[in-house]
């Protein structure tokens, strides 16, 4: 039986007192990580008046020995019922043991409660009593008491369940999604949704009440942005004209700054049609922020304050300011722009050391521009990894990055085992051991080649080998640790994948160039760094933003001359910049991802009430669905059936 | 020049202090109605840290004589500049007078500021000084001081404006919409959006922090609901399958109750495709609420508390509980289900009195079932209405309601003037005067016919004649008054307009029948009252909700037997009700309408940052817009061009 906690004991009828108490002393009580079996509901001020406006006197999580003798009315679901003797009643706040009366006078109550199926919803009224000595349940917050029923009512009966509402019962995700309303009764999902609500509320308090931000709702029916291939379309009643569901309120928030709003935020619904992608959702939520007259540091301090203020106490404190690395540093040290800094295993550059070695593939690699030799050292790799693990790591580098990897093992006697050893003298071997800080049983993965490719490959192997070490029992990453990191100084433009002679924005075309690189913009735009910043948490990108271009001429140059895009579709934004647009910048935090990391949920689906499957389907209501041709008429569209389906329809 | 107010004076660097002060003592300072020329920004805790994270020391609305001698840095827009001597700087919080230095050493600063066009955005740093005696401006909160510039910077210049950013300049709405980002700089829109943000924040505090509601985000990509002709479609990548943008989270909030969430709220974006409708928006926002184990009274008390808690102090207090009338009473007294109770002029039933009169059309009307004779009395109608006004009222009743109206005028000598007088004896005339409480110069409009038609016609004339009286100078409705009213006991079903032998839901099929009328459901469903309730403010519907059906069998009966609908599309909801769904109910408040009424804005477009035109177009970014056939391919749709357009395209 899951143990639930409750908030501070409180009495009814003290609205005014509780009101102000809860306003001035919001508390986040300490909690274990919620993935543990002993799930607890997040307790807080949010529960103080859960009995207001309804007929219950208490919730199922709050009765204690102090309540003994009181007559209470509880509403909840039958979690468990045993032999007509007692049942366990559950609501969102916890569990209470209910004693079914056995005397003849109450036989109808006994019959009612004994016959009600599990998960039926009932009202019970009764007296709070101490449990008989020895029958207390210290694991249950209400474990000292039980309620002796006087009257009861079955409010709604439950038919046979597709799965049991118990945390330890494993069920397939498809089944959970189909019966999402039943899965929502689990203590884990109750906790997740309530914690999410509370964190967002704290964020709002910080932004709106403490720092003068204005919550502005922006349209979701807008028009297609250039290159907006991932935007959902919405046909309008004007033939051939479509709205588009925007991927973010980017244009609107910039226009709000032009409009003098000064400080904007929104918990914004965003849309992205990426087809089937694991752990992505076609609609998602971001904490969207924009400020005028701000620089990069200003936004960073704001976000650090925001996260610190809204951080659940039960997750331990986070320290600010967050560390910051440049994009180049992140790539060189971790092989990625979203490094997981909870563990070390940094990439080590041994190009200089390698130059003196007479090894052909090494010399060959170093002879190219950006040629490099790098390595990562897997601590205790010999003890925790199997040979096939190392082979699979090497194969992954080959298939995903076209990168050959050489492994070096440090034997128990300190000697090295590798293809390379025959090319290395004793002194060179110990230099290598020193450079890589190798210890007995460590495994080194070495790569030679082009800088970016080598870094990316080793960065990927770093995370994969950490996963393998942990699967084998070595704790490398503290599961309770939260490592925030700013990554800054990204390139402003990247070569297009399909045609590397053309450039595209690394993030979006409104990102301002780094002030030191302004002249490069006109001479060598590939070298220009941007004023973009990413916020990374435990190796996941949880936010990104930038200082924006506020000068119309510069914006036009970037769009037309560098990106070669048709600026006409953005004419309203270019116009706006000409009317005294203030310098401004902002950021967006991915709320679903952030909450799932805070909670330690395996998927963002666990922090969304009604998520879609990875194919973008709602398995409960079966969306999307067919509509009749008549329904399409007023939107002047018709379905272009793929040939096979059209044929099938004909027959 | 518009006068702006500011929040309490405060000093920088006292984050912690201000933090807690602002949390425990939120204040709404008294304000005049914002439609007055002397617009003021809503001042509140929201401004306490508007300088945080940026380089300004103060905002443009807060400097007072207490700041004299301080060196300050302000950022803002040039509202006005005169002869290189001074300028007025504006930001979201107010205006400050800036003195341009005239000495030779600062000639570059003078040149910079004198040449900057109006609405350019600048930084100025200077010393706060008292204005010379006699030059103070008591209408301006910062009118005691001026800032003597030392250094200045033009951050962005402004090109020629399409209209001036001054409140007294009238501009066409189309132009305002096209340059919405400029219109947003007006003090009126700044006020509207900030007040909206603050009211919503207070609502969240009330629901989330005080009453344990959980803010849950529900999907906007769902599937079409039965009869959802007004739902926008979103094509998916699966051929022929479409998502639908829901008109409200109705199904989801009920499923959350089945899921044991207990108390849900959401500031929910909703969509409704109604084509061209004045003062409607294709996307709009509602405060969406649902509770388990609640009855009608519980929801009503919750909403009264919510509005009282979030009500801006500057609008005066509102008293609770709100009065309540039944649908039948509202119809009989006001001829509408959303009565404006700010003024009297109730409909008076004179059927009994009329029965004894020998007037043919009266007798004829009374001989039919539901036949009735009713009247409204327009106070001082003879003095404020012209003959043509009375004729136009009668014509409106004829054309809109097919209802003949007879007018009766009370002459200065107390005698009546009417077509009817010849049928009335002296005693009957004075009985009529008494029944209608007629006074000298009053005009009575009398109608005989079927109850509902007569009521509707007179209800419409009641509001129209009130408008005419007010246009002529008689103040009938206090513009600062807020009259909330609950309307309850609506019919559950209505005859379909196109086929009156069939029934449709008066609101939606999930509304629970009135408990007293349960048996009628099976015998005469047209007579069943519902547990639906509307909230009306000053004659506008601002909210509606109901206790829902939580019994699957009853829900199925209503859908299949009464409404004759295919219940298959709602199978997930019907299923859910079988798994121990709790009794539940809820409400939704129309946020845009509510805020516009609080502010006294003529249109909901005035409380939305980026509204669409009444044709559903965004005039700034020109949405909706054409997309290429290639862009439609991945969604398996093509445009069915109307014949004329298709022909034109060919040529």
mmCIF file with all atom_site columns, N, CA, C and O in Angstrom, chain B residues 9-11 58 62-72 128-130 141-142 144-145:
data_model
loop_
_atom_site.group_PDB
_atom_site.id
_atom_site.type_symbol
_atom_site.label_atom_id
_atom_site.label_alt_id
_atom_site.label_comp_id
_atom_site.label_asym_id
_atom_site.label_entity_id
_atom_site.label_seq_id
_atom_site.pdbx_PDB_ins_code
_atom_site.Cartn_x
_atom_site.Cartn_y
_atom_site.Cartn_z
_atom_site.occupancy
_atom_site.B_iso_or_equiv
_atom_site.pdbx_formal_charge
_atom_site.auth_seq_id
_atom_site.auth_comp_id
_atom_site.auth_asym_id
_atom_site.auth_atom_id
_atom_site.pdbx_PDB_model_num
ATOM 1  N N  . UNK B 1 9   ? 7.165  54.728 -3.833  1.00 0.00 ? 9   UNK B N  1
ATOM 2  C CA . UNK B 1 9   ? 8.591  54.938 -4.060  1.00 0.00 ? 9   UNK B CA 1
ATOM 3  C C  . UNK B 1 9   ? 9.375  53.812 -3.399  1.00 0.00 ? 9   UNK B C  1
ATOM 4  O O  . UNK B 1 9   ? 8.964  53.276 -2.375  1.00 0.00 ? 9   UNK B O  1
ATOM 5  N N  . UNK B 1 10  ? 10.458 53.428 -3.996  1.00 0.00 ? 10  UNK B N  1
ATOM 6  C CA . UNK B 1 10  ? 11.241 52.336 -3.417  1.00 0.00 ? 10  UNK B CA 1
ATOM 7  C C  . UNK B 1 10  ? 12.687 52.533 -3.769  1.00 0.00 ? 10  UNK B C  1
ATOM 8  O O  . UNK B 1 10  ? 13.024 53.276 -4.679  1.00 0.00 ? 10  UNK B O  1
ATOM 9  N N  . UNK B 1 11  ? 13.528 51.862 -3.012  1.00 0.00 ? 11  UNK B N  1
ATOM 10 C CA . UNK B 1 11  ? 14.951 51.951 -3.300  1.00 0.00 ? 11  UNK B CA 1
ATOM 11 C C  . UNK B 1 11  ? 15.456 50.642 -3.867  1.00 0.00 ? 11  UNK B C  1
ATOM 12 O O  . UNK B 1 11  ? 14.922 49.579 -3.583  1.00 0.00 ? 11  UNK B O  1
ATOM 13 N N  . UNK B 1 58  ? 16.021 53.732 -12.455 1.00 0.00 ? 58  UNK B N  1
ATOM 14 C CA . UNK B 1 58  ? 14.624 54.046 -12.163 1.00 0.00 ? 58  UNK B CA 1
ATOM 15 C C  . UNK B 1 58  ? 13.793 53.924 -13.435 1.00 0.00 ? 58  UNK B C  1
ATOM 16 O O  . UNK B 1 58  ? 14.339 53.943 -14.530 1.00 0.00 ? 58  UNK B O  1
ATOM 17 N N  . UNK B 1 62  ? 8.609  57.219 -11.673 1.00 0.00 ? 62  UNK B N  1
ATOM 18 C CA . UNK B 1 62  ? 8.725  57.144 -10.212 1.00 0.00 ? 62  UNK B CA 1
ATOM 19 C C  . UNK B 1 62  ? 9.539  58.238 -9.533  1.00 0.00 ? 62  UNK B C  1
ATOM 20 O O  . UNK B 1 62  ? 9.565  58.290 -8.304  1.00 0.00 ? 62  UNK B O  1
ATOM 21 N N  . UNK B 1 63  ? 10.184 59.093 -10.294 1.00 0.00 ? 63  UNK B N  1
ATOM 22 C CA . UNK B 1 63  ? 11.030 60.092 -9.628  1.00 0.00 ? 63  UNK B CA 1
ATOM 23 C C  . UNK B 1 63  ? 10.168 61.183 -8.976  1.00 0.00 ? 63  UNK B C  1
ATOM 24 O O  . UNK B 1 63  ? 9.214  61.678 -9.557  1.00 0.00 ? 63  UNK B O  1
ATOM 25 N N  . UNK B 1 64  ? 10.571 61.546 -7.750  1.00 0.00 ? 64  UNK B N  1
ATOM 26 C CA . UNK B 1 64  ? 9.840  62.548 -6.974  1.00 0.00 ? 64  UNK B CA 1
ATOM 27 C C  . UNK B 1 64  ? 10.861 63.524 -6.386  1.00 0.00 ? 64  UNK B C  1
ATOM 28 O O  . UNK B 1 64  ? 12.071 63.336 -6.533  1.00 0.00 ? 64  UNK B O  1
ATOM 29 N N  . UNK B 1 65  ? 10.363 64.498 -5.667  1.00 0.00 ? 65  UNK B N  1
ATOM 30 C CA . UNK B 1 65  ? 11.290 65.475 -5.088  1.00 0.00 ? 65  UNK B CA 1
ATOM 31 C C  . UNK B 1 65  ? 12.253 64.798 -4.114  1.00 0.00 ? 65  UNK B C  1
ATOM 32 O O  . UNK B 1 65  ? 13.368 65.284 -3.894  1.00 0.00 ? 65  UNK B O  1
ATOM 33 N N  . UNK B 1 66  ? 11.857 63.658 -3.550  1.00 0.00 ? 66  UNK B N  1
ATOM 34 C CA . UNK B 1 66  ? 12.756 62.932 -2.646  1.00 0.00 ? 66  UNK B CA 1
ATOM 35 C C  . UNK B 1 66  ? 14.004 62.429 -3.369  1.00 0.00 ? 66  UNK B C  1
ATOM 36 O O  . UNK B 1 66  ? 15.006 62.103 -2.730  1.00 0.00 ? 66  UNK B O  1
ATOM 37 N N  . UNK B 1 67  ? 13.952 62.327 -4.679  1.00 0.00 ? 67  UNK B N  1
ATOM 38 C CA . UNK B 1 67  ? 15.090 61.822 -5.444  1.00 0.00 ? 67  UNK B CA 1
ATOM 39 C C  . UNK B 1 67  ? 16.049 62.936 -5.855  1.00 0.00 ? 67  UNK B C  1
ATOM 40 O O  . UNK B 1 67  ? 17.067 62.649 -6.494  1.00 0.00 ? 67  UNK B O  1
ATOM 41 N N  . UNK B 1 68  ? 15.721 64.194 -5.528  1.00 0.00 ? 68  UNK B N  1
ATOM 42 C CA . UNK B 1 68  ? 16.532 65.318 -6.011  1.00 0.00 ? 68  UNK B CA 1
ATOM 43 C C  . UNK B 1 68  ? 17.989 65.145 -5.595  1.00 0.00 ? 68  UNK B C  1
ATOM 44 O O  . UNK B 1 68  ? 18.291 64.765 -4.458  1.00 0.00 ? 68  UNK B O  1
ATOM 45 N N  . UNK B 1 69  ? 18.900 65.356 -6.542  1.00 0.00 ? 69  UNK B N  1
ATOM 46 C CA . UNK B 1 69  ? 20.323 65.223 -6.273  1.00 0.00 ? 69  UNK B CA 1
ATOM 47 C C  . UNK B 1 69  ? 20.880 63.879 -6.692  1.00 0.00 ? 69  UNK B C  1
ATOM 48 O O  . UNK B 1 69  ? 22.090 63.719 -6.859  1.00 0.00 ? 69  UNK B O  1
ATOM 49 N N  . UNK B 1 70  ? 20.000 62.883 -6.891  1.00 0.00 ? 70  UNK B N  1
ATOM 50 C CA . UNK B 1 70  ? 20.479 61.552 -7.279  1.00 0.00 ? 70  UNK B CA 1
ATOM 51 C C  . UNK B 1 70  ? 20.850 61.527 -8.761  1.00 0.00 ? 70  UNK B C  1
ATOM 52 O O  . UNK B 1 70  ? 20.230 62.189 -9.587  1.00 0.00 ? 70  UNK B O  1
ATOM 53 N N  . UNK B 1 71  ? 21.871 60.733 -9.049  1.00 0.00 ? 71  UNK B N  1
ATOM 54 C CA . UNK B 1 71  ? 22.217 60.494 -10.455 1.00 0.00 ? 71  UNK B CA 1
ATOM 55 C C  . UNK B 1 71  ? 21.416 59.287 -10.927 1.00 0.00 ? 71  UNK B C  1
ATOM 56 O O  . UNK B 1 71  ? 21.466 58.225 -10.290 1.00 0.00 ? 71  UNK B O  1
ATOM 57 N N  . UNK B 1 72  ? 20.660 59.447 -11.983 1.00 0.00 ? 72  UNK B N  1
ATOM 58 C CA . UNK B 1 72  ? 19.792 58.362 -12.429 1.00 0.00 ? 72  UNK B CA 1
ATOM 59 C C  . UNK B 1 72  ? 20.046 58.026 -13.897 1.00 0.00 ? 72  UNK B C  1
ATOM 60 O O  . UNK B 1 72  ? 20.536 58.849 -14.657 1.00 0.00 ? 72  UNK B O  1
ATOM 61 N N  . UNK B 1 128 ? 18.717 64.329 -10.914 1.00 0.00 ? 128 UNK B N  1
ATOM 62 C CA . UNK B 1 128 ? 17.344 64.749 -10.627 1.00 0.00 ? 128 UNK B CA 1
ATOM 63 C C  . UNK B 1 128 ? 17.375 66.119 -9.951  1.00 0.00 ? 128 UNK B C  1
ATOM 64 O O  . UNK B 1 128 ? 18.102 66.321 -8.970  1.00 0.00 ? 128 UNK B O  1
ATOM 65 N N  . UNK B 1 129 ? 16.615 67.067 -10.495 1.00 0.00 ? 129 UNK B N  1
ATOM 66 C CA . UNK B 1 129 ? 16.571 68.428 -9.933  1.00 0.00 ? 129 UNK B CA 1
ATOM 67 C C  . UNK B 1 129 ? 15.125 68.848 -9.738  1.00 0.00 ? 129 UNK B C  1
ATOM 68 O O  . UNK B 1 129 ? 14.226 68.348 -10.424 1.00 0.00 ? 129 UNK B O  1
ATOM 69 N N  . UNK B 1 130 ? 14.914 69.785 -8.815  1.00 0.00 ? 130 UNK B N  1
ATOM 70 C CA . UNK B 1 130 ? 13.580 70.359 -8.677  1.00 0.00 ? 130 UNK B CA 1
ATOM 71 C C  . UNK B 1 130 ? 13.310 71.251 -9.883  1.00 0.00 ? 130 UNK B C  1
ATOM 72 O O  . UNK B 1 130 ? 14.224 71.896 -10.403 1.00 0.00 ? 130 UNK B O  1
ATOM 73 N N  . UNK B 1 141 ? 2.615  62.889 -12.168 1.00 0.00 ? 141 UNK B N  1
ATOM 74 C CA . UNK B 1 141 ? 3.187  62.366 -10.908 1.00 0.00 ? 141 UNK B CA 1
ATOM 75 C C  . UNK B 1 141 ? 4.646  62.756 -10.717 1.00 0.00 ? 141 UNK B C  1
ATOM 76 O O  . UNK B 1 141 ? 5.101  62.947 -9.595  1.00 0.00 ? 141 UNK B O  1
ATOM 77 N N  . UNK B 1 142 ? 5.403  62.882 -11.823 1.00 0.00 ? 142 UNK B N  1
ATOM 78 C CA . UNK B 1 142 ? 6.805  63.300 -11.692 1.00 0.00 ? 142 UNK B CA 1
ATOM 79 C C  . UNK B 1 142 ? 6.936  64.812 -11.913 1.00 0.00 ? 142 UNK B C  1
ATOM 80 O O  . UNK B 1 142 ? 8.026  65.307 -12.200 1.00 0.00 ? 142 UNK B O  1
ATOM 81 N N  . UNK B 1 144 ? 7.115  67.404 -10.186 1.00 0.00 ? 144 UNK B N  1
ATOM 82 C CA . UNK B 1 144 ? 7.928  68.283 -9.334  1.00 0.00 ? 144 UNK B CA 1
ATOM 83 C C  . UNK B 1 144 ? 9.381  68.341 -9.777  1.00 0.00 ? 144 UNK B C  1
ATOM 84 O O  . UNK B 1 144 ? 10.112 69.249 -9.382  1.00 0.00 ? 144 UNK B O  1
ATOM 85 N N  . UNK B 1 145 ? 9.787  67.340 -10.563 1.00 0.00 ? 145 UNK B N  1
ATOM 86 C CA . UNK B 1 145 ? 11.224 67.254 -10.861 1.00 0.00 ? 145 UNK B CA 1
ATOM 87 C C  . UNK B 1 145 ? 11.481 67.257 -12.365 1.00 0.00 ? 145 UNK B C  1
ATOM 88 O O  . UNK B 1 145 ? 10.569 67.161 -13.184 1.00 0.00 ? 145 UNK B O  1
#
